[in-house]
CSV table of C-alpha atoms and ligand atoms in Angstrom, one decimal:
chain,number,residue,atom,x,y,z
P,1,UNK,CA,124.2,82.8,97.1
P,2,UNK,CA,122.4,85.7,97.8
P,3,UNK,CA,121.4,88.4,95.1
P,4,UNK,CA,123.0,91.7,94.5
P,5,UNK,CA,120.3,94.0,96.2
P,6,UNK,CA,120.8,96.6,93.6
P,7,UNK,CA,120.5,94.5,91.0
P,8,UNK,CA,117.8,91.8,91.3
P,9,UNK,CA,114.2,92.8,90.4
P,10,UNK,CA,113.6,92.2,94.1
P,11,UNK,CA,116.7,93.6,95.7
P,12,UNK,CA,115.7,92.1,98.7
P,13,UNK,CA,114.0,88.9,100.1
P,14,UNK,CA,110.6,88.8,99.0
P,15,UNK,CA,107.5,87.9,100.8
P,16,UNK,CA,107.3,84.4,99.4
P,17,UNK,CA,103.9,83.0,99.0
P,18,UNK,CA,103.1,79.9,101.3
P,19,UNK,CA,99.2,79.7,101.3
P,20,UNK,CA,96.8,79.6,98.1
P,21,UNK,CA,93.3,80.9,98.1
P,22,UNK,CA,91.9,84.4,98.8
P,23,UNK,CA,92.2,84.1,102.7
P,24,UNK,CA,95.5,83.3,102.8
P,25,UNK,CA,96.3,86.4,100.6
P,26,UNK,CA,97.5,84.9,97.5
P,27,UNK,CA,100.6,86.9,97.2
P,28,UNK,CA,98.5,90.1,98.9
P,29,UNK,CA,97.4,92.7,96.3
P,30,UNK,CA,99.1,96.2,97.3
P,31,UNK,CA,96.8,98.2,99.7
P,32,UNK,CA,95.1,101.4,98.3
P,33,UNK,CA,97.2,104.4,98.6
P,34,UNK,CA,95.8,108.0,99.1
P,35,UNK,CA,94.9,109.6,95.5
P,36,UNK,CA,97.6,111.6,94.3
P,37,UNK,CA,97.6,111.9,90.7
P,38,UNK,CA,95.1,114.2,88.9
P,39,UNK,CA,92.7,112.2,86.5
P,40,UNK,CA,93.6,113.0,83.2
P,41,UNK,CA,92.3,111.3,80.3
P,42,UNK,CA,90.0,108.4,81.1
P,43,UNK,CA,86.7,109.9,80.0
P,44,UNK,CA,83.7,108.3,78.3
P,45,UNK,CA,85.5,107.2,75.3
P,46,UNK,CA,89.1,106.0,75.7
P,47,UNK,CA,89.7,104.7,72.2
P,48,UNK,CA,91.6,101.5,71.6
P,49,UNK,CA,93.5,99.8,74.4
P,50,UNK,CA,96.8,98.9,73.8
P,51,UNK,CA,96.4,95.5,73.3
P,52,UNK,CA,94.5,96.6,70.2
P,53,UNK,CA,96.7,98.9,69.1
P,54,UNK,CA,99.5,96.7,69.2
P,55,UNK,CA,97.4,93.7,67.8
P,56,UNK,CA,96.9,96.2,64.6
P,57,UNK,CA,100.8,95.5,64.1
P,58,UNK,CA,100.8,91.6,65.2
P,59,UNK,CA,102.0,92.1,68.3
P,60,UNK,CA,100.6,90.7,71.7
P,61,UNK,CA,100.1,92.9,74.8
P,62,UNK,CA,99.2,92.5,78.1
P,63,UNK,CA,99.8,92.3,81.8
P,64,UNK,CA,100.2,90.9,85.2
P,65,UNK,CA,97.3,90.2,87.1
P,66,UNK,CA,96.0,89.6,90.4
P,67,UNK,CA,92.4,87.0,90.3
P,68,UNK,CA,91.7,89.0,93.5
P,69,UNK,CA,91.4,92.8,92.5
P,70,UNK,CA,90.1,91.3,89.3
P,71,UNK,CA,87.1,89.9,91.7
P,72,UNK,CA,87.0,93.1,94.0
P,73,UNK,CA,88.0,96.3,91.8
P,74,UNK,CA,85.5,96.8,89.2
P,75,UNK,CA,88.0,100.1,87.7
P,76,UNK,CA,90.4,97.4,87.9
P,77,UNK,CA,88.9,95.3,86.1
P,78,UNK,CA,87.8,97.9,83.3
P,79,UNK,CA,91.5,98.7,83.3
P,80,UNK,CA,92.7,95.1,82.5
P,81,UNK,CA,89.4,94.7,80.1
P,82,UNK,CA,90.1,97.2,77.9
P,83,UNK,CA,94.3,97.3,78.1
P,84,UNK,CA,95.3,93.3,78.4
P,85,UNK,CA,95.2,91.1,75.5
P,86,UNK,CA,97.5,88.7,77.4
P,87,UNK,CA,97.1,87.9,81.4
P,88,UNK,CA,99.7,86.4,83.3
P,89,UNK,CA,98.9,85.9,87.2
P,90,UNK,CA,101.3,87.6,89.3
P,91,UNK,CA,101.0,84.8,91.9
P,92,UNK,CA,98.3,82.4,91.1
P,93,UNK,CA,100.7,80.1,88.6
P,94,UNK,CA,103.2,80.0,91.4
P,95,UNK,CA,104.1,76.2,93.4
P,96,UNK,CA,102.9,77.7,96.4
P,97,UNK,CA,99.3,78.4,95.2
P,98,UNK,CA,98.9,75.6,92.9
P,99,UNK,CA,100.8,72.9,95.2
P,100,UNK,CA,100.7,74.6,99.0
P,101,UNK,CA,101.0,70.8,100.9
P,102,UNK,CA,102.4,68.2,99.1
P,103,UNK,CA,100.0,66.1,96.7
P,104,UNK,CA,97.5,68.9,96.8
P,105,UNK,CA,96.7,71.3,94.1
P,106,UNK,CA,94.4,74.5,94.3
P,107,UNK,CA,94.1,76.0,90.7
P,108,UNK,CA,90.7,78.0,91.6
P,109,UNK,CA,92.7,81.2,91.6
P,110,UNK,CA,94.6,81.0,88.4
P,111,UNK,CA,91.4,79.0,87.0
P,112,UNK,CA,89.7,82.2,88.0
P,113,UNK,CA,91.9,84.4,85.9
P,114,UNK,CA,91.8,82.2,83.0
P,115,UNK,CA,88.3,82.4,82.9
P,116,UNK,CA,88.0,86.0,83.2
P,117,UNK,CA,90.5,86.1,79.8
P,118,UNK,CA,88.6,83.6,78.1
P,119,UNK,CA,85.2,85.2,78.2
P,120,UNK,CA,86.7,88.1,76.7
P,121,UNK,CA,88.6,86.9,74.1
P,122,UNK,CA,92.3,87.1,75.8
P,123,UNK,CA,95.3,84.5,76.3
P,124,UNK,CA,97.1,83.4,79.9
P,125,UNK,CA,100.1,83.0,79.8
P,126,UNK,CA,101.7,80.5,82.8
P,127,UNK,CA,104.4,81.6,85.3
P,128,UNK,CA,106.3,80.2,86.4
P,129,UNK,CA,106.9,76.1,86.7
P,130,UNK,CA,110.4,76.2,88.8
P,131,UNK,CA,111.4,79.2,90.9
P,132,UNK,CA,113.3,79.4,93.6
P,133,UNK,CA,110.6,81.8,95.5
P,134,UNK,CA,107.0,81.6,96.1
P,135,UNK,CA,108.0,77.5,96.8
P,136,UNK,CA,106.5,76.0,99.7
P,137,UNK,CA,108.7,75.0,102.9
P,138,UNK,CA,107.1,71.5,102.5
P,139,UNK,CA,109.1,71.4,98.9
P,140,UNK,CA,112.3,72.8,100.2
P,141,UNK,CA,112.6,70.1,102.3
P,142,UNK,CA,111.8,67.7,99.3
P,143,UNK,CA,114.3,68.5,97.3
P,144,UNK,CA,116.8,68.4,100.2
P,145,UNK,CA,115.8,64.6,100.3
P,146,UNK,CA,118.1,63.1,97.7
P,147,UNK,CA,117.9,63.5,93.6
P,148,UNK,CA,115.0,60.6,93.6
P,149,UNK,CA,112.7,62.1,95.5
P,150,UNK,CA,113.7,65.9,94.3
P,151,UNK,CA,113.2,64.8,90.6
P,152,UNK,CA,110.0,62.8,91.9
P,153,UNK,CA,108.6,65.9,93.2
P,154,UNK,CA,109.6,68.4,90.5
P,155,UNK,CA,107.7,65.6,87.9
P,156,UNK,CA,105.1,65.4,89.6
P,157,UNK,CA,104.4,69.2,89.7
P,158,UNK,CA,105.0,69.8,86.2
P,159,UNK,CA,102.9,66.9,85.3
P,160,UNK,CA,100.0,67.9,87.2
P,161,UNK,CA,100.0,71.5,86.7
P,162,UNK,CA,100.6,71.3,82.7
P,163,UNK,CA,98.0,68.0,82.2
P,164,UNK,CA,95.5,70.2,84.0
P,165,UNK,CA,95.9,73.7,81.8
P,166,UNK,CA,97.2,72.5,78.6
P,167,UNK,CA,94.1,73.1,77.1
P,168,UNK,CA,93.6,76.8,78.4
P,169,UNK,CA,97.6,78.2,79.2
P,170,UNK,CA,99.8,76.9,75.8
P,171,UNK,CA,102.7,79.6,77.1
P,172,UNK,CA,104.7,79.0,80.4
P,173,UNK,CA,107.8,79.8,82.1
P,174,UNK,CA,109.5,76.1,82.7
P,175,UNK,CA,112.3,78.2,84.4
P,176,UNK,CA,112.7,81.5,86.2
P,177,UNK,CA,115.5,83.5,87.3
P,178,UNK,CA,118.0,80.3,86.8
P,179,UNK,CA,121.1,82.5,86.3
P,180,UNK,CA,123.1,83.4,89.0
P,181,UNK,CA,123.6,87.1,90.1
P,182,UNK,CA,127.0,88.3,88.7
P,183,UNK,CA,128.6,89.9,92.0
P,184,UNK,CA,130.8,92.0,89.9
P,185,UNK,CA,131.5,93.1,86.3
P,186,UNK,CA,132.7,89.9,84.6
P,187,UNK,CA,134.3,88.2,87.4
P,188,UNK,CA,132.8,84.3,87.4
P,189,UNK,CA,131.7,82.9,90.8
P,190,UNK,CA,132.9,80.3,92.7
P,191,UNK,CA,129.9,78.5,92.8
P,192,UNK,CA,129.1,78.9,88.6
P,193,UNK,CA,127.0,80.6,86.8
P,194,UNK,CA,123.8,79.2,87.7
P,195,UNK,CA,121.7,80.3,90.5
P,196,UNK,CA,122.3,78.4,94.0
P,197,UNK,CA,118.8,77.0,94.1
P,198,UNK,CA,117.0,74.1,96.1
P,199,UNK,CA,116.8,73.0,92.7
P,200,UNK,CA,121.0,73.3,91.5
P,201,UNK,CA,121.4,71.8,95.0
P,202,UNK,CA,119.5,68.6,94.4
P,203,UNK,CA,119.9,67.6,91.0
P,204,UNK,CA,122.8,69.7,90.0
P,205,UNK,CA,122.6,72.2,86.4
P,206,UNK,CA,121.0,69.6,84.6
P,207,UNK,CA,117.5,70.1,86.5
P,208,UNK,CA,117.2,72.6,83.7
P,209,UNK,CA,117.0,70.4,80.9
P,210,UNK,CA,114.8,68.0,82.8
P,211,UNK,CA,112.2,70.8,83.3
P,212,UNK,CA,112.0,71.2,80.3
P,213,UNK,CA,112.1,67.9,79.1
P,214,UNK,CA,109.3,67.0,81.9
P,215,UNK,CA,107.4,70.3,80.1
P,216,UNK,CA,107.8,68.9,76.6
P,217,UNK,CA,106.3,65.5,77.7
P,218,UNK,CA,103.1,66.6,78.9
P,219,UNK,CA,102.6,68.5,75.8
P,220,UNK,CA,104.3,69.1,72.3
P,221,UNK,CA,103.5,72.3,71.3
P,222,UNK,CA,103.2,74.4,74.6
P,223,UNK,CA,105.2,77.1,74.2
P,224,UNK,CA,108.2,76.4,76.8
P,225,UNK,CA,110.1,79.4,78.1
P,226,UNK,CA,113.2,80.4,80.2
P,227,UNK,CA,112.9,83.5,81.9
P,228,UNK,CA,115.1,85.7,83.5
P,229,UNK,CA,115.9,89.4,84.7
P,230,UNK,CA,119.2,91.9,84.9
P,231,UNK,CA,119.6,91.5,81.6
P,232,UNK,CA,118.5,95.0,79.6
P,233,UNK,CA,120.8,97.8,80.5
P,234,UNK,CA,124.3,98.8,79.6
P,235,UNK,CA,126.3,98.3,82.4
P,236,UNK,CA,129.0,95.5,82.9
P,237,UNK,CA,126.5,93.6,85.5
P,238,UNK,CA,124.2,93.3,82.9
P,239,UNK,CA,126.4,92.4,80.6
P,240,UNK,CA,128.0,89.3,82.3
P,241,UNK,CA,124.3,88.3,82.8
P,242,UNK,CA,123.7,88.6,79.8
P,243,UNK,CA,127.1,86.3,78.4
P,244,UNK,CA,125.5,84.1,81.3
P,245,UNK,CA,122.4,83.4,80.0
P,246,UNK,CA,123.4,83.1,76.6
P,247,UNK,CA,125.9,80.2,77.6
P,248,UNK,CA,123.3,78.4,79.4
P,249,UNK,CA,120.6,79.3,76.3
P,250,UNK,CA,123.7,77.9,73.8
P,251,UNK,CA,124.7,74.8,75.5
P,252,UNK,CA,120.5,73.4,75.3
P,253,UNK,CA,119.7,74.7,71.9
P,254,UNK,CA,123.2,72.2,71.5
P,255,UNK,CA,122.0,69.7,73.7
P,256,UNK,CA,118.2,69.8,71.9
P,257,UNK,CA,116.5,70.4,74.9
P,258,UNK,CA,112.9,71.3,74.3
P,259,UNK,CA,113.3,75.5,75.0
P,260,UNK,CA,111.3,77.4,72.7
P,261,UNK,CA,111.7,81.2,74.0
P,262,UNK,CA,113.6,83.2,76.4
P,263,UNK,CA,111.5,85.8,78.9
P,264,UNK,CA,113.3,89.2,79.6
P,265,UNK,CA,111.7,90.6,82.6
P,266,UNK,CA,112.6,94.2,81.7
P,267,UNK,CA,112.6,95.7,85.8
P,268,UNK,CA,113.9,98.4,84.5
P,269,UNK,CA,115.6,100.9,86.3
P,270,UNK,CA,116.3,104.6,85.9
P,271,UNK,CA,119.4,105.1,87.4
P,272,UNK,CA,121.3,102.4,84.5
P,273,UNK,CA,122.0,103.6,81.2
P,274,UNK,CA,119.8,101.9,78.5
P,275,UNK,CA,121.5,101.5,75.2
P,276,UNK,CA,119.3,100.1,72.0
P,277,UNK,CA,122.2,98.6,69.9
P,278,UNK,CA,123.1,96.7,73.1
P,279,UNK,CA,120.2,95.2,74.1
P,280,UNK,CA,119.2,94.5,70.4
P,281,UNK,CA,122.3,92.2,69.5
P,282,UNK,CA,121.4,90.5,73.0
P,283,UNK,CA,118.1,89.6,71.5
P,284,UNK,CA,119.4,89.3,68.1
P,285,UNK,CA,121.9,86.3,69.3
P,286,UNK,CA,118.7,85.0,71.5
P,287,UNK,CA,117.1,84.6,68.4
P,288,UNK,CA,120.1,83.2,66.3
P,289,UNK,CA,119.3,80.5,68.2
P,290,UNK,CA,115.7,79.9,67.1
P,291,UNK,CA,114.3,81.5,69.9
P,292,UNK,CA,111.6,83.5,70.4
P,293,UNK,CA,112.2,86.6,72.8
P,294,UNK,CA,109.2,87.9,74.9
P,295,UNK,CA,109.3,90.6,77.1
P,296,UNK,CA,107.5,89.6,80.2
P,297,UNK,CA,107.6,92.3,83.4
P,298,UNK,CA,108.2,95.3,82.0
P,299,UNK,CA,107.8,98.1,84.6
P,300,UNK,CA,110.4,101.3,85.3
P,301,UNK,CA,111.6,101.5,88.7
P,302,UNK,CA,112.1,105.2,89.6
P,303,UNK,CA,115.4,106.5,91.2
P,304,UNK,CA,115.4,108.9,93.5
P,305,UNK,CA,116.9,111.3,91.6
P,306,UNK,CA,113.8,111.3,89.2
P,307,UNK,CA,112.4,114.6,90.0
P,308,UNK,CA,109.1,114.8,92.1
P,309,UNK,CA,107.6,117.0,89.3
P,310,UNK,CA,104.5,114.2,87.8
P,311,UNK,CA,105.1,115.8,84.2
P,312,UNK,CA,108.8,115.7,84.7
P,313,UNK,CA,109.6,112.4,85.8
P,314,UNK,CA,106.7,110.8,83.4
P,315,UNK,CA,108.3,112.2,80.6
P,316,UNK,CA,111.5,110.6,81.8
P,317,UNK,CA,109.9,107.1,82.5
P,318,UNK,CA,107.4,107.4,79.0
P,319,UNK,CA,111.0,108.0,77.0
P,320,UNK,CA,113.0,105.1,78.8
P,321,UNK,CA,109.7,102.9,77.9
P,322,UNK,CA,110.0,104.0,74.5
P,323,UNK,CA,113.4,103.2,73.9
P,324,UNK,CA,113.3,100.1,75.3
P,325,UNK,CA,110.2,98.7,73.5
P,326,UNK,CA,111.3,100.5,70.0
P,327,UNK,CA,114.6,98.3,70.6
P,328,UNK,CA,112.9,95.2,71.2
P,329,UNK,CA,110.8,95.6,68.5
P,330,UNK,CA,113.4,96.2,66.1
P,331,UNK,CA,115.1,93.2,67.1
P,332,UNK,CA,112.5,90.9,67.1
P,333,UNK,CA,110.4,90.8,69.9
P,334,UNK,CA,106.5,90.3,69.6
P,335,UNK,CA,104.8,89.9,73.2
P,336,UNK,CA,105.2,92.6,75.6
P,337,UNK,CA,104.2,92.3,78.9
P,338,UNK,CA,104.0,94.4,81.9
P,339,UNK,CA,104.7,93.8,85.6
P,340,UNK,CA,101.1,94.5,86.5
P,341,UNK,CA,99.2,98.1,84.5
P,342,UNK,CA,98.1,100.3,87.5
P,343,UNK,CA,100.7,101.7,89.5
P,344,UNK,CA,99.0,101.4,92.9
P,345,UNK,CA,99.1,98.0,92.3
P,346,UNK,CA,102.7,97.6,91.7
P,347,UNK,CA,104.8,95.2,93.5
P,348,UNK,CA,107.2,98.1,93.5
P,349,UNK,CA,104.6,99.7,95.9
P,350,UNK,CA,104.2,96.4,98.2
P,351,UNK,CA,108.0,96.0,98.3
P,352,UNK,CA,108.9,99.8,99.0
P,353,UNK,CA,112.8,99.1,99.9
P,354,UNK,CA,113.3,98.2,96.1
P,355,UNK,CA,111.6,101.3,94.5
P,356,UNK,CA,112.4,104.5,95.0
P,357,UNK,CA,114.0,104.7,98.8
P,358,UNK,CA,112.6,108.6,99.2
P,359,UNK,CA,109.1,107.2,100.2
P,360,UNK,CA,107.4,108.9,96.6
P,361,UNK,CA,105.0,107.0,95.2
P,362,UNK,CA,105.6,104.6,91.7
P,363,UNK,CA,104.8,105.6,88.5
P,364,UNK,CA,106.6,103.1,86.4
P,365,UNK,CA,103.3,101.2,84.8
P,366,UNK,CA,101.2,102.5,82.2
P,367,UNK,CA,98.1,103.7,83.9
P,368,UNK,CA,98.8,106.1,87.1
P,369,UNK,CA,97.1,105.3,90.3
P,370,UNK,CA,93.7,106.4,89.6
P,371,UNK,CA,94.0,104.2,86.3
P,372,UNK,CA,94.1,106.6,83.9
P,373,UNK,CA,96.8,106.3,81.1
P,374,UNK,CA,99.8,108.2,81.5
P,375,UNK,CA,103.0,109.3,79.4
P,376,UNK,CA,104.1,105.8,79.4
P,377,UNK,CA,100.9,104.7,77.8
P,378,UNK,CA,101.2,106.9,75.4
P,379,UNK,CA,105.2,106.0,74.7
P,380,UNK,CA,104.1,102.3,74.1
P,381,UNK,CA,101.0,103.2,72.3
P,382,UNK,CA,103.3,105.3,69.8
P,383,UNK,CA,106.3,102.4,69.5
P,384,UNK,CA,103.5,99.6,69.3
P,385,UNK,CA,101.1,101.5,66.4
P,386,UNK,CA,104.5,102.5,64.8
P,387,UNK,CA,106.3,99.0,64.8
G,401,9MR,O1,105.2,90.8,91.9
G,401,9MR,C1,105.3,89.6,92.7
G,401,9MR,C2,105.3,89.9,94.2
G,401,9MR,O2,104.2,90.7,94.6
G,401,9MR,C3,105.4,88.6,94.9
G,401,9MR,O3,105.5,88.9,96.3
G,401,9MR,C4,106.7,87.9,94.5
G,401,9MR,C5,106.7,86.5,95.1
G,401,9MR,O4,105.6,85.7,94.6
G,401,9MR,O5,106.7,87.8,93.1
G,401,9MR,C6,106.6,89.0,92.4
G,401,9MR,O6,106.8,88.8,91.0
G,401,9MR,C7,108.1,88.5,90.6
G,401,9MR,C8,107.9,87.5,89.4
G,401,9MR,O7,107.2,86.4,89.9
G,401,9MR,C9,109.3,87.0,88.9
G,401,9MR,N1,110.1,88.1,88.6
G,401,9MR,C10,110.2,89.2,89.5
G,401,9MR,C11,108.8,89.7,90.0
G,401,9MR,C12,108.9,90.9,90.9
G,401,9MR,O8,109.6,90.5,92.1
């Protein structure tokens, strides 16, 4: 099945990471785009980052990351040194760095990140253990190879990936994006509700529980997470993703199967409505369950009917930021992440057919594209110090 273009944080197929190390391009980091935005507020002395500022309230903040610019842009670096309590590598966590050929793993990358955090005090968090993307052509075929062999391999790279981070990343998506695109409002598919993955296709739904079962072995207090994305605005899409997700989230919490948290992804997206009360008693029933709730890509993706205007359509992404966070907040929700924090960097900028289709440039993270914080920054500053 494929996914609704309009809907999925990718909209269409993504570049899917084959090769690990810096050569290869680990995912490629965005190239530098021409300077644009006028340098606001950076100055000598930018006060508290928001990882403090939310910290104040007990809340966790941070970002995506990519080990590369962390190695090669010094004002990137600053950025993600004085903004991200949290790091989660946009690519380096992903089967296709960690396990490009069978039997052999390369975690100098997302070693290199974790490093980085812990010399300064911060936390990586580990994404993602099953996906359907960024997964080696070598594992594809695996997995087509029977449910022995598929199980054998999915073991084995949960085994060796968590026995050789346990004592460094104790937070990790076991499963991401495992619900299947709604193609209409509430209209079930044929094929179910679960995405039609090398991984459904092998061992059927119940590769779910034994991920996170295989998770839950290796350690027995990692924090184990299902993640997921299409699931914050108001519209009936959403909404059947949402009744989706809270099946599958129902039937393990039943079942006892070791979950501990779900991830919203939070792509948000201009052009859908947003309503608070909605997306609260989503995360409200999430946490009925005894589940923690994180927030774990948040990033705005312009429409194009945001106006051009830099003040205008700021103000317009800082108050849909601010909503969105205040909500979460209010329900529950105590790690926030972002997809990324400098908006050069944005995969929305790498992957221009998903963000706005009128060419402009992306301004849907909290620092602009000469790093300096913007009306976003500000939005989540205000919701975190006021939580
Ligand atoms: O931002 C990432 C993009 O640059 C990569 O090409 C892609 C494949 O590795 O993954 C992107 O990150 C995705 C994340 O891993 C899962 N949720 C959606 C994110 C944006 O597509």
């Amino acid at each position: 099945m494929l996914r609704s273009p309009s809907n999925s944080p990718g909209g269409v197929s993504r570049r899917v990471v084959l090769g690990g190390g810096l050569a290869a391009g680990a995912g490629g980091c965005a190239q530098a785009q021409p300077v644009v935005a006028p340098a606001r507020d950076l100055g000598g002395n930018p006060g508290p980052g928001l990882w403090e500022i939310a910290r104040g309230r007990g809340i966790a903040f941070g970002a995506a990351v990519q080990a590369q610019l962390l190695a090669t842009d010094p004002a990137y670096e600053q950025a993600y040194a004085r903004e991200a309590g949290v790091l989660v590598p946009e690519f380096e966590g992903k089967w296709s760095v960690l396990q490009p050929k069978e039997g052999e793993f390369d975690f100098r990358l997302l070693e290199a990140i974790v490093q980085w955090g812990q010399a300064r005090g911060r936390t990586t968090r580990g994404h993602a253990l099953v996906w359907h993307e960024a997964f080696p052509e070598w594992a594809v075929n695996a997995l087509s190879e029977g449910a022995p062999r598929a199980r054998a391999v999915m073991a084995a790279h949960i085994a060796r990936v968590l026995s050789t981070t346990r004592l460094r990343i104790r937070d990790w998506d076991v499963v991401n994006e495992v619900i299947a695109d709604p193609p209409g409002s509430d209209t079930p598919q044929a094929e179910g509700e679960l995405r039609n993955s090398p991984f459904l296709r092998a061992l059927g739904p119940s590769y779910i529980e034994t991920a996170f079962r295989l998770a839950r072995e290796q350690d027995p207090t990692l924090r184990l997470v299902l993640n997921d994305y299409g699931l914050e605005e108001d519209t009936p899409w959403a909404a059947e993703k949402r009744r989706r997700l809270l099946n599958l989230v129902r039937s393990l919490v039943r079942a006892r199967v070791p979950i501990d948290a779900v991830g919203i992804q939070a792509h948000l997206q201009m052009d859908r409505p947003f309503r608070p009360q909605v997306f609260g008693d989503f995360v409200r029933a999430l946490r009925a369950e005894g589940l923690s709730v994180l927030v774990t890509e948040l990033d705005i993706r312009e429409a194009s009917s945001v106006p051009d205007d830099f003040v205008a359509r700021d103000r317009l992404i800082a108050e849909r930021a601010g909503a969105f966070i205040s909500s979460a907040l209010e329900a529950g929700v105590k790690t926030f992440l972002t997809w990324g924090l400098v908006d050069r960097y944005s995969w929305l900028v790498l992957e221009p057919a998903v963000g706005r289709r009128d060419g402009k440039l992306h301004r849907g993270l909290p620092l602009d594209w000469e790093y300096n914080r913007k009306e976003m920054w500000r939005a989540m500053a205000r919701a975190f110090a006021s939580a």
